[in-house]
Amino acid sequence: MPVDAIVKGLLDQLAAQNAPLMSSIGPEAARLVYAAFGGMAGLPEPVAHVEDRAIPRPAADIPVRIYKPDGPTPMPVLVFFHGGGWVIGSIETHDAVCRPLANAAGCIVVSVDYRLAPEHPFPAGLDDALAATEWVAANAASFDGDPARIAVGGDSAGGNLSAAVTQLARDRGGPSLAYQVLVYPAVDYNFETASHRENGEGYFLTRDAMEWFWKLYAGDERDRGDPRMSPLRAGDMSDLPPALVITAEFDPLRDEGEAYAARLREAGVEVTQTRYDGMIHGFFQMAALLPQGREAIAQVAAALRTAFER
């Protein structure tokens, strides 16, 4: 189907601005630009209790924001990793996404402010993501969470971290994870898919931006086949938690996300994979603008509720 009419209007406005490439303005300026798009997620939804904490770590404490809705405790927990190409994005840019997720899923959401590249390249962000997940499992009772019902999830780069964390948790014998939510995940250091060729220009996320993100995160010398970086390239996909994989039709990352869902399914993992037709990368954060963004948040929440009830 064609690009959604509202999305086309947004893309036309962005094209008319003739803004410089993100790769040309540097990480600090790119972070400010990305933060300015936060209004498309809508006004912050009230949540019963919101608390900022810091997870102690030798290298640097990891800031987290804990969203706890009304309801009986202990509650299940979603450990959430924001998107932004491992370079931009923060707890703040995804605040308006985490709030409705907590309320609709009836679970605590722990949003993780992992270290960003290029100041902290791979594997710093992944190390933080895994450490935060382990901390949640060990300390869930301190914020009324249930250590037996923990999921991980995120969008884009956050989907990458979520997928890598599930693989590492399996290989290390824990923590046990009930579910994984991968929203248009970046799971392969590869620009040769059909969706990269078809959607690499003019659809919000560009090939130039993705190449820049990967270069800053991974560096030129890194092994693209490392499954901690490219989870799609893992040799074994068995014994991973059930998954929801969401992709967007006009997204350069569409094919790798759908290939990851297929690999999970082939390995016997329970998978729900949904492609949102007419949508672009980032629509999950555009709930104030796009009904499909609200629909995707509702789908994630419903999937989490089902997973946590098992």
Coordinates of N, CA and C in Angstrom, one line a residue, residues 9-19:
G9 N 2.4 13.6 4.7 CA 2.4 15.0 5.1 C 3.6 15.4 5.9
L10 N 3.9 14.5 6.9 CA 5.1 14.7 7.7 C 6.4 14.7 6.9
L11 N 6.5 13.7 6.0 CA 7.7 13.5 5.2 C 7.8 14.7 4.3
D12 N 6.7 15.2 3.7 CA 6.8 16.4 2.8 C 7.3 17.6 3.6
Q13 N 6.8 17.8 4.9 CA 7.3 18.9 5.7 C 8.8 18.8 6.0
L14 N 9.2 17.6 6.3 CA 10.6 17.4 6.6 C 11.5 17.7 5.4
A15 N 11.0 17.2 4.2 CA 11.8 17.5 3.0 C 11.9 18.9 2.6
A16 N 10.8 19.7 2.9 CA 10.8 21.1 2.6 C 11.7 21.9 3.5
Q17 N 12.1 21.4 4.7 CA 13.0 22.0 5.5 C 14.4 21.9 5.1
N18 N 14.7 20.9 4.2 CA 16.0 20.7 3.6 C 17.1 20.7 4.7
A19 N 16.8 20.0 5.8 CA 17.8 20.0 7.0 C 19.0 19.2 6.6

